[in-house]
Coordinates of C-alpha atoms and ligand atoms in Angstrom, one line a residue:
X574 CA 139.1 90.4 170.3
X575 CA 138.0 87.9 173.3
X576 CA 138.2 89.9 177.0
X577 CA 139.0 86.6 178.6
X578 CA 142.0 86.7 180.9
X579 CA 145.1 84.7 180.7
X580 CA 147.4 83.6 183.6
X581 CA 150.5 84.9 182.8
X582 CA 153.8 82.5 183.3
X583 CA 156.1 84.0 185.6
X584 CA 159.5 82.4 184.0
X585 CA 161.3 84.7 181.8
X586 CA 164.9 83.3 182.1
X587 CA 166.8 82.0 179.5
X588 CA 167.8 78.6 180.9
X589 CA 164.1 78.3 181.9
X590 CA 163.8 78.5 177.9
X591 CA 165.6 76.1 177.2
X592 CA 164.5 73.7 179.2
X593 CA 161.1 73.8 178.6
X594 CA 162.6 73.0 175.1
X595 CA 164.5 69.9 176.1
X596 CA 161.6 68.9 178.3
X597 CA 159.0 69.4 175.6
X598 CA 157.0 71.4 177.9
X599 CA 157.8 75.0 175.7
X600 CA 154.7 76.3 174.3
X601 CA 155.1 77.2 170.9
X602 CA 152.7 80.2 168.8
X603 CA 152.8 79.9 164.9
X604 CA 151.5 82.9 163.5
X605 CA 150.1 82.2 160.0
X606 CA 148.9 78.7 159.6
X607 CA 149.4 78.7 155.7
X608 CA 151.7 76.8 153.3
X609 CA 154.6 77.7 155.7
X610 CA 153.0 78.1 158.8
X611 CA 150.5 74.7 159.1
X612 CA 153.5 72.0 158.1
X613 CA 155.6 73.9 160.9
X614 CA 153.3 73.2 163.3
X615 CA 152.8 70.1 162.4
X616 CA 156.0 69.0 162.6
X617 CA 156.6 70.3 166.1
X618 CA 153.4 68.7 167.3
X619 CA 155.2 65.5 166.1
X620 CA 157.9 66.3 168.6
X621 CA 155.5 66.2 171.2
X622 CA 155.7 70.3 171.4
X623 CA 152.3 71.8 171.9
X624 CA 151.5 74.4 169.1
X625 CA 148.7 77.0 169.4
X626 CA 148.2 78.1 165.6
X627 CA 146.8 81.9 164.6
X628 CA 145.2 82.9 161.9
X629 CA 143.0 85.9 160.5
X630 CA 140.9 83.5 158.5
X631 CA 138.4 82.6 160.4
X632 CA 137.6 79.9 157.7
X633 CA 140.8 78.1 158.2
X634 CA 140.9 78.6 162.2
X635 CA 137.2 76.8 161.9
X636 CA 138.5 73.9 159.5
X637 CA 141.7 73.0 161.4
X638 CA 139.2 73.1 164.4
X639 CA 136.8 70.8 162.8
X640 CA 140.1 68.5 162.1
X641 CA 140.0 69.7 158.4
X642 CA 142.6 70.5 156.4
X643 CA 143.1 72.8 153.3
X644 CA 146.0 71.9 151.7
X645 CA 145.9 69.0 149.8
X646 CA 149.4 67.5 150.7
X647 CA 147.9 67.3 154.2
X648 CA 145.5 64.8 155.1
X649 CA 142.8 66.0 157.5
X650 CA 143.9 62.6 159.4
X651 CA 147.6 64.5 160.1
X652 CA 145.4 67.3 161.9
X653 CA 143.1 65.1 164.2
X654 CA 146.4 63.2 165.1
X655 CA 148.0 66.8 165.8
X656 CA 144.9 67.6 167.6
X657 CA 145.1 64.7 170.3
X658 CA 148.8 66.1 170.5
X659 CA 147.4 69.0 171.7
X660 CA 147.7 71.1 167.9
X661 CA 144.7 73.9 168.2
X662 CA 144.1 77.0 166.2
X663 CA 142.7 80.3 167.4
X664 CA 142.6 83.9 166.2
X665 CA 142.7 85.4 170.0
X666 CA 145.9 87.6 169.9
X667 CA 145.0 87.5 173.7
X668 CA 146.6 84.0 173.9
X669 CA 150.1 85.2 173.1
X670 CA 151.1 85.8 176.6
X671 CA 150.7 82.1 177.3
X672 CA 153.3 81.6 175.0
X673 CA 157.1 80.8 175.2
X674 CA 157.7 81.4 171.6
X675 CA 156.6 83.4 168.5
X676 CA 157.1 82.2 165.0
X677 CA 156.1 84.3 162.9
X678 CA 154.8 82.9 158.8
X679 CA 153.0 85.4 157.0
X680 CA 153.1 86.7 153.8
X681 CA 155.4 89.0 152.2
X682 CA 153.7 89.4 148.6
X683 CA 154.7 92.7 146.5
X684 CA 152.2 95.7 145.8
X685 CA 151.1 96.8 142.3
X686 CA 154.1 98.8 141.9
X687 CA 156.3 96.1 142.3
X688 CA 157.4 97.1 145.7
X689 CA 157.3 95.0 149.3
X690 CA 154.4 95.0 151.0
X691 CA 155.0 94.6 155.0
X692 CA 151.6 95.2 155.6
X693 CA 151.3 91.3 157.1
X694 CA 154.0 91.6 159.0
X695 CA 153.4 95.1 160.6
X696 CA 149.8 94.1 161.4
X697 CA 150.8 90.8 163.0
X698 CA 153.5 92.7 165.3
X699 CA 151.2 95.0 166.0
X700 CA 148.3 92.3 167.0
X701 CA 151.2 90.2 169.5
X702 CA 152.8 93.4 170.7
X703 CA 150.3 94.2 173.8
X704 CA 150.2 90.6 174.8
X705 CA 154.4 90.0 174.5
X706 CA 155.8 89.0 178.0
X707 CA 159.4 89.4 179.3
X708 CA 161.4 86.3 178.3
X709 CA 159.2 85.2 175.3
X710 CA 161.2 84.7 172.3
X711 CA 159.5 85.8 168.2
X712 CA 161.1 84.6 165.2
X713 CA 160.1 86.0 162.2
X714 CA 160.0 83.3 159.1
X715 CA 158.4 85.4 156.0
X716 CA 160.8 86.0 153.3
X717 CA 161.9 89.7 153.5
X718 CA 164.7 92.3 152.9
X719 CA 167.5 92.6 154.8
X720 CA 167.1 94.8 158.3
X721 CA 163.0 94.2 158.4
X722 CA 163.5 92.0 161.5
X723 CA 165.1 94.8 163.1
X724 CA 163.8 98.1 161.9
X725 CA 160.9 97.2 161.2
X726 CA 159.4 94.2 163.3
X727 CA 161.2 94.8 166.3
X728 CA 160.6 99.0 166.7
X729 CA 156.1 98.1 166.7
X730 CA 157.1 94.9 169.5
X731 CA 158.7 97.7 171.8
X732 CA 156.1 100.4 171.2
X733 CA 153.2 98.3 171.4
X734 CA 153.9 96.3 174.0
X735 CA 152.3 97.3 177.9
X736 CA 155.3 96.7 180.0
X737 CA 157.8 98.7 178.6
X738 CA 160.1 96.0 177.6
X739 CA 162.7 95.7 175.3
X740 CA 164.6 93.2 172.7
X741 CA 167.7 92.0 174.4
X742 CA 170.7 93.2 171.8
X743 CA 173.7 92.0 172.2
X744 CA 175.3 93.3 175.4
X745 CA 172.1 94.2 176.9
X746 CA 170.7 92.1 180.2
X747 CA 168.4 93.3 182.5
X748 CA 165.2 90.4 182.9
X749 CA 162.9 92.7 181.5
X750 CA 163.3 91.6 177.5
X751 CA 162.2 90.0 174.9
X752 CA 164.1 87.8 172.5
X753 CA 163.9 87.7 169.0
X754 CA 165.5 86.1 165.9
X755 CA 165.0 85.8 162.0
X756 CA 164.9 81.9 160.4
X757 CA 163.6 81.6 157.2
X758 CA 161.9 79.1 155.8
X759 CA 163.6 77.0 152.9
X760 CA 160.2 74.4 151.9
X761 CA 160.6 73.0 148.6
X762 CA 157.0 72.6 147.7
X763 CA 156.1 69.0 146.3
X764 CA 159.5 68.1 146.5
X765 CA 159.6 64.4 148.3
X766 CA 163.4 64.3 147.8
X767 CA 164.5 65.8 151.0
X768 CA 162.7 65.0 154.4
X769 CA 161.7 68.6 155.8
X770 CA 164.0 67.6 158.9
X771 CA 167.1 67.2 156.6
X772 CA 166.9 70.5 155.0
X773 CA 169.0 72.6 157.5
X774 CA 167.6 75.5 159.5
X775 CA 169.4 78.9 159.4
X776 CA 169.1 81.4 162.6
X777 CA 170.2 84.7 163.1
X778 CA 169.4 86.8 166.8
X779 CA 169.4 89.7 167.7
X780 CA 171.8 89.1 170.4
X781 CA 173.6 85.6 171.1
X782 CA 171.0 84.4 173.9
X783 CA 168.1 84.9 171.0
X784 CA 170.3 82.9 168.9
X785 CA 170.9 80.1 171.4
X786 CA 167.2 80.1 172.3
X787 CA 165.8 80.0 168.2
X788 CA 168.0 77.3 167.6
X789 CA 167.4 74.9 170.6
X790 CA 163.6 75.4 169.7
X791 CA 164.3 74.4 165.3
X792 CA 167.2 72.0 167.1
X793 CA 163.7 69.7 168.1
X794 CA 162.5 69.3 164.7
X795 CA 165.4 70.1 162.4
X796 CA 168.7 67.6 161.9
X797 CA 171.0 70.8 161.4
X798 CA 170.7 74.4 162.8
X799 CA 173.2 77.1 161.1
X800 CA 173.5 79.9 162.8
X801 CA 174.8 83.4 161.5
X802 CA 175.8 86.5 163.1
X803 CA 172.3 88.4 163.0
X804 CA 169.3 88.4 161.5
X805 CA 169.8 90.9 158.5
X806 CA 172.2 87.8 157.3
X807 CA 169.3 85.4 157.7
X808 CA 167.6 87.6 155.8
X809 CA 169.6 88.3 152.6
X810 CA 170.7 84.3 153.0
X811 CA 167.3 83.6 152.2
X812 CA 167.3 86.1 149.3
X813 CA 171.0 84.8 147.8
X814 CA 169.2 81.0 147.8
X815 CA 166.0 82.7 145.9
X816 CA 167.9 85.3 143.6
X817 CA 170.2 82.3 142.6
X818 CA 167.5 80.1 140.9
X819 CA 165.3 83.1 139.5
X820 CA 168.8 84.4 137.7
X821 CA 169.9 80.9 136.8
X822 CA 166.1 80.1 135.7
X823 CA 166.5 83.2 133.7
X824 CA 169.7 82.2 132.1
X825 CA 168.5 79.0 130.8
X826 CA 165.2 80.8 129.8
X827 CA 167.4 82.5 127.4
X828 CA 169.7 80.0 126.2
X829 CA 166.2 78.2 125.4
X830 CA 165.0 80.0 123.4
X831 CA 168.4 81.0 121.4
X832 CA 168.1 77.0 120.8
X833 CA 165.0 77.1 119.2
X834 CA 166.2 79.4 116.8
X835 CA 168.9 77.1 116.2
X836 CA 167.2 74.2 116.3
X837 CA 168.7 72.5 119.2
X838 CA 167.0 71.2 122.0
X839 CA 167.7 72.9 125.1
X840 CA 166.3 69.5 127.3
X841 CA 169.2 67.4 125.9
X842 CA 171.8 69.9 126.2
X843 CA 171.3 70.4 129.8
X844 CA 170.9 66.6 130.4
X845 CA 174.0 65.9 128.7
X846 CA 175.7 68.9 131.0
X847 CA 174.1 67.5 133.7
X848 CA 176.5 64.6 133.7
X849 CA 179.2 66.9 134.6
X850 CA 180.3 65.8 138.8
X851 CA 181.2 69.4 139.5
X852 CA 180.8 73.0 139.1
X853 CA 176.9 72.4 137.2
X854 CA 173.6 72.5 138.4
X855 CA 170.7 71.8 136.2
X856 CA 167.8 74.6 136.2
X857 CA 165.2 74.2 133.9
X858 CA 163.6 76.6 131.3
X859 CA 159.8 76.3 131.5
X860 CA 156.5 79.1 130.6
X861 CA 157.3 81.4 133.2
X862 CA 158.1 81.7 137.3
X863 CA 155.0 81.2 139.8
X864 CA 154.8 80.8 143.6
X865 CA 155.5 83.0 146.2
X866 CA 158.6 83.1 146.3
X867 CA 161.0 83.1 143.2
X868 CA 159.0 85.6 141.2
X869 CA 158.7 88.4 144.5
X870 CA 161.6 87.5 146.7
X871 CA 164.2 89.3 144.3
X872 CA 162.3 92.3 144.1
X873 CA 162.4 92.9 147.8
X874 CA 166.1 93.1 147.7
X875 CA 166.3 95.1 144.4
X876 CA 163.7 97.7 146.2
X877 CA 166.2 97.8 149.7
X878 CA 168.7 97.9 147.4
X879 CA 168.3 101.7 146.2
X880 CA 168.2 102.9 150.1
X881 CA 172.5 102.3 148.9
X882 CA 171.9 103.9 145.8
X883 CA 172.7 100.1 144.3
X884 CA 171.1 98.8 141.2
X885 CA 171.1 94.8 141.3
X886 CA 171.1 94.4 137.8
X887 CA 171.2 90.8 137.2
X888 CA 168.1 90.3 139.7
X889 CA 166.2 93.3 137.3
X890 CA 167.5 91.2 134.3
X891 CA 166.4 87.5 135.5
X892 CA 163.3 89.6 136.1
X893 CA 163.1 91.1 132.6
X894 CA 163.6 87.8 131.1
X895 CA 161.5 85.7 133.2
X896 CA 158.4 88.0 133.2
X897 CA 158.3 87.6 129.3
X898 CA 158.3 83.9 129.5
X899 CA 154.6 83.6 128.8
X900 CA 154.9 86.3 126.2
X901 CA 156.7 84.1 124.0
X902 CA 154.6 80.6 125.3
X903 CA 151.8 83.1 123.0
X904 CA 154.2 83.1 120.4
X905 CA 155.2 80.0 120.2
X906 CA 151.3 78.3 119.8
X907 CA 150.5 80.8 117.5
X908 CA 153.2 80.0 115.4
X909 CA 152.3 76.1 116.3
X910 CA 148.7 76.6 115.3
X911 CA 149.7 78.6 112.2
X912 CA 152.1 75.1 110.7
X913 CA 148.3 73.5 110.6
X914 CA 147.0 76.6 109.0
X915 CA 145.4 78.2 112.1
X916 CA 145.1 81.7 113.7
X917 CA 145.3 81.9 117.5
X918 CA 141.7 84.1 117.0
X919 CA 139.2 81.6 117.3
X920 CA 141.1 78.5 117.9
X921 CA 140.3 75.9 121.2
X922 CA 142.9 75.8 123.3
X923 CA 143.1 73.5 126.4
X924 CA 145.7 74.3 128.8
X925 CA 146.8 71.9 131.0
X926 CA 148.3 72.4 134.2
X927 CA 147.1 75.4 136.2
X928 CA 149.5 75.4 139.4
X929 CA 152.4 77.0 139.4
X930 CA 154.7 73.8 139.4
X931 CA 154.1 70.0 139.1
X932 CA 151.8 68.0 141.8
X933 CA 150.8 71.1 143.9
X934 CA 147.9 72.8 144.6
X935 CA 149.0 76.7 144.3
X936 CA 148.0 78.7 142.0
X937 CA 149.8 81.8 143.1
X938 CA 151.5 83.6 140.5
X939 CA 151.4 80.8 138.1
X940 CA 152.3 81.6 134.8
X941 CA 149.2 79.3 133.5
X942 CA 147.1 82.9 134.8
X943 CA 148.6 85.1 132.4
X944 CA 149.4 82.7 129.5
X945 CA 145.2 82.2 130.0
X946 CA 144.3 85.5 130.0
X947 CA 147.2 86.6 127.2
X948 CA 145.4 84.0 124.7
X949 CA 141.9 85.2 125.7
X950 CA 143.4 88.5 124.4
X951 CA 144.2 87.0 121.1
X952 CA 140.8 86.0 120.9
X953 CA 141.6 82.0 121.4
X954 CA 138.7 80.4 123.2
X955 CA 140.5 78.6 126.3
X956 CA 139.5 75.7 128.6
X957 CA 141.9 74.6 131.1
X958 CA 142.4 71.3 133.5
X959 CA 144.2 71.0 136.7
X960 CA 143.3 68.2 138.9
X961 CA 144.1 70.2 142.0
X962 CA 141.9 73.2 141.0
X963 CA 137.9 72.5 140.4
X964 CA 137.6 76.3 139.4
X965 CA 139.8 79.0 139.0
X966 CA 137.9 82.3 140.5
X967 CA 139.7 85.8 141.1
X968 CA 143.0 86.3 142.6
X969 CA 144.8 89.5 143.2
X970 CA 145.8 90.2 140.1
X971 CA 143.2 88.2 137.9
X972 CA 139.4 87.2 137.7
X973 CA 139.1 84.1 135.2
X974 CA 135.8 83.0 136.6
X975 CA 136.5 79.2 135.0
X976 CA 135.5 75.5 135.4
X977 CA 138.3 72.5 135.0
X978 CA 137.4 71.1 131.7
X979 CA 136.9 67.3 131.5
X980 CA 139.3 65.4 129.7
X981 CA 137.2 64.1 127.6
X982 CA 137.0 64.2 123.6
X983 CA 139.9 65.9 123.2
X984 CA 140.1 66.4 119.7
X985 CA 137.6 69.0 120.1
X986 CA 140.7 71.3 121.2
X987 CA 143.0 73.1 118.3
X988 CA 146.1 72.7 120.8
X989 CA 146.3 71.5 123.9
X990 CA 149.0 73.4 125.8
X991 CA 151.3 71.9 128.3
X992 CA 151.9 74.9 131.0
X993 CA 152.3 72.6 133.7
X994 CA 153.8 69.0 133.9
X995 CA 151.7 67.1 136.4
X996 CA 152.7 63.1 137.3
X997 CA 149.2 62.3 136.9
X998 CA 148.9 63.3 133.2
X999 CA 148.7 60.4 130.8
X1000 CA 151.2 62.5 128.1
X1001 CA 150.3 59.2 125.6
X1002 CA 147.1 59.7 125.9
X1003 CA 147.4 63.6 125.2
X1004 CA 149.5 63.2 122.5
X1005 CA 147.4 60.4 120.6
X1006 CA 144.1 62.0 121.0
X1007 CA 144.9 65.9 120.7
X1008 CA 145.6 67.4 117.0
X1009 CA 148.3 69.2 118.2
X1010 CA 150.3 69.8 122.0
X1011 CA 152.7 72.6 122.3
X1012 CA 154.9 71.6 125.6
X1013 CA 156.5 74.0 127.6
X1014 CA 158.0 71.5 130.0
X1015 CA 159.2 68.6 128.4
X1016 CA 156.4 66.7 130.2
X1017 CA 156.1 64.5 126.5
X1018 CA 160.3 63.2 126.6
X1019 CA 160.5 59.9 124.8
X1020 CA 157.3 60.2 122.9
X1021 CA 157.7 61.1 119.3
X1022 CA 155.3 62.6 117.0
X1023 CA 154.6 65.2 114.6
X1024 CA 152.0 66.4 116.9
X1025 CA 154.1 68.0 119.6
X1026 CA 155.8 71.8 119.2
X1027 CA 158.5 71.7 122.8
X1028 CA 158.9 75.2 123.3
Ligands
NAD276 N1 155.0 78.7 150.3 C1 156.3 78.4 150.2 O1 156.7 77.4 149.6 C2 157.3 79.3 150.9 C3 158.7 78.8 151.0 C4 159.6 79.6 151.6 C5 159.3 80.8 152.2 N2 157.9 81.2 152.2 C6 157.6 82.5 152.8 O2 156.9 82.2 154.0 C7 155.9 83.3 154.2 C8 154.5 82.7 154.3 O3 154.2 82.1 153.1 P1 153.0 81.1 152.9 O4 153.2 80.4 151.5 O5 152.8 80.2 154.1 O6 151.7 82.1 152.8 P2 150.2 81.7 152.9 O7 149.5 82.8 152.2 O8 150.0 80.3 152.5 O9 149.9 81.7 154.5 C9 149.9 82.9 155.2 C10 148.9 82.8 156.3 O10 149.0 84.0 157.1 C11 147.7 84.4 157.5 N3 147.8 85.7 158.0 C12 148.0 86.9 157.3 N4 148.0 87.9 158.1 C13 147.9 87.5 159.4 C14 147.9 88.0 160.7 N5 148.0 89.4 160.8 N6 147.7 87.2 161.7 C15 147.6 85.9 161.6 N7 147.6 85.3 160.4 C16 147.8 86.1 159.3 C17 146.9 84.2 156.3 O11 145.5 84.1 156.5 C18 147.5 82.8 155.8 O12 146.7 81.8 156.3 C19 156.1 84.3 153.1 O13 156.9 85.3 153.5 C20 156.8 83.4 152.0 O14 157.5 84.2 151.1 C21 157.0 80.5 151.5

């Protein structure tokens, strides 16, 4: 940590706040310049609102420096123009006193057994607490339980911090406070549908001036602020949103796999429902849930939920369900591969697709991992393309140690397997020069052959 001293700004008012907001003169911290963290600081930069970004890896502080970027949806051209806005990216914890406000982005993954793991979130508090000044506001933005913002988060900000002060609750005014709020963050990864601004910002404070404060500050970059009563209700809105499509992903899941056995395709069905104006939304079955969200998110609130003595069973059935997804994708190409007198032991199998959805670059808790390492286990020998990922190394929970395969002679493969439906994919292509494609996505609608298993 750096020994250099800071001035330290003397306004801690709340109208001060706000209108260094309106004036664009607010200076704003964004802790966690990941997936989350680096597009929100983008798009306040755009609003002419200068963001200091912090990160623990050095490598990425250094890159964003440089005016690189590591994501690929964002050009290193987006973070030299942020840089002439004034967008830097530090990881001196000393700098946080120059700061009018605190968003918070880092992760909230789960530990081995299944449980929340606060660690990021502790740490970071921990790391901004000596250098938090009366009249700053912090907003946490990681996906968590319900009450982490104030049991948690806000207890290690009090304790830590040098000058004794306090988060304002509601009722409570006496200069000497900080402010702080929960918003969490509702990105649709490779989704191009919705403009980032459009998608409404929920806020909860602590106490009404927190509230007023978070959403003037989202009020600058988003269309629509919607504030709640506190920030355990920001909280568990973020897990209702993420528990609905993991149980709804689940359901269809099932439903898909009852039509197999009946010989109906699951695709057509929910088209055709599709059409209905009211009371139907499509979800999709597919190999298995990846990303950091749907697949943990649940489990944070299933975990809180036994403080209550609750069960929650449908989020530990969605879970049951969706967790064996890539169990049966095993099943299903060996029963392909058997129709052309084949055992899964010994056969070539390409997979295609390694991130955990279409057109991204995140591998995190893709399903591609384990359906890889589940068919190594049968003995299949396994290649795998992604465009997005040169090599797949070791993660947390796997070390595959593997190159992208070209995609080149195809035939070579006994089944090329469809785990993830990329636009850039030629499907015609696939299908005519592979001996056999088991699709887990529907990626191959409209083409018909013999060749394909959809599963
Ligand atoms: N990725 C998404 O699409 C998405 C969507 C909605 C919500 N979320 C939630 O947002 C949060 C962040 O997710 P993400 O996908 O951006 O994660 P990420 O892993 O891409 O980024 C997190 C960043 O935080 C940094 N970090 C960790 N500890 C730190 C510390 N003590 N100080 C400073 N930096 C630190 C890491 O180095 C990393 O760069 C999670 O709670 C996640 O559940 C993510």
């Amino acid at each position: 940590m750096s020994q250099t001293t800071y001035p330290t700004p003397t306004s801690n008012s709340v109208s001060d706040f706000l209108t260094k907001i309106e004036k664009r003169q607010a200076r704003v911290a964004i802790i966690g310049l990941g997936y989350v963290g680096l597009p929100l600081a983008l798009l306040y930069t755009e609003q002419k609102i200068k963001v200091t970004g912090f990160d623990i890896d050095q490598r990425k502080v250094t890159t964003l420096t440089q005016g690189g970027s590591y994501i690929v949806r964002i050009l290193p051209s987006e973070i030299q123009e942020a840089r002439a806005k004034g967008f830097e990216a530090t990881s001196d914890y000393g700098r946080i006193t120059e700061m009018d406000a605190i968003i918070i982005c880092v992760p909230t993954p789960l530990n081995e057994y299944h449980e929340p793991d606060l660690s990021y979130i502790t740490d970071t508090a921990k790391a901004i607490a000596p250098h938090l000044r009366a009249g700053q506001l912090v907003v946490l933005e990681s996906t968590t339980y319900p009450g982490t913002t104030e049991e948690i988060m806000v207890p290690i900000l009090e304790k830590g911090n040098k000058n004794g002060l306090k988060a304002a609750r509601k009722g409570s005014s006496d200069g000497q406070q900080f402010f702080v709020a929960f918003s969490p963050e509702r990105e649709d990864p490779g989704n191009t549908t919705v403009a980032r601004r459009d998608i409404p910002k929920v806020v909860g404070g602590l106490d009404p001036q927190a509230a007023e404060m978070a959403a003037a500050m989202y009020g600058t970059i988003f269309n629509r602020v919607v504030r709640v009563s506190s920030p355990a209700a920001a909280e568990m809105t973020k897990l209702l949103e993420n528990i609905y499509r993991c149980v709804n992903i689940a359901l269809v899941n099932e439903l898909k796999m009852l039509s197999l056995r009946m010989n109906l395709d699951i695709w057509e069905v929910i088209e055709a429902a599709s059409t209905k104006p009211f009371g139907f939304q499509p979800f999709y079955p597919g190999p298995g849930l990846g990303g950091h969200c749907i697949p943990v998110d649940p489990f944070y609130l299933s975990w809180k939920a036994k403080e209550w003595d609750f069960r929650t069973r449908f989020i530990e059935l969605a879970g049951e369900i969706n967790i064996n997804m890539p169990y049966h994708m095993i099943e299903y190409v060996g029963k392909a591969l058997n129709q052309h007198k084949k055992a899964l032991n010994g056969s070539k199998i390409l997979v295609r697709g390694g991130a955990y959805k279409k057109d991204i670059d995140d591998l995190r808790e893709s399903p591609a991992l384990t359906i890889i390492e589940l068919l190594q286990e049968q003995g299949a020998v396994v290649s795998y393309n992604d465009p997005f990922f040169p090599t797949v190394g070791k993660g947390r929970k796997y070390d595959l140690q593997m190159k992208c395969a070209p995609l080149e002679n195809l035939k070579q493969y006994d089944c090329a397997l469809i785990v993830t439906n990329h636009s850039d994919y030629d499907y015609q292509r696939i299908v005519r020069e592979s001996q056999l494609v088991v699709d887990t996505r529907n990626a191959t609608k409209g083409i018909d052959s013999p060749k394909i298993v959809r599963c």
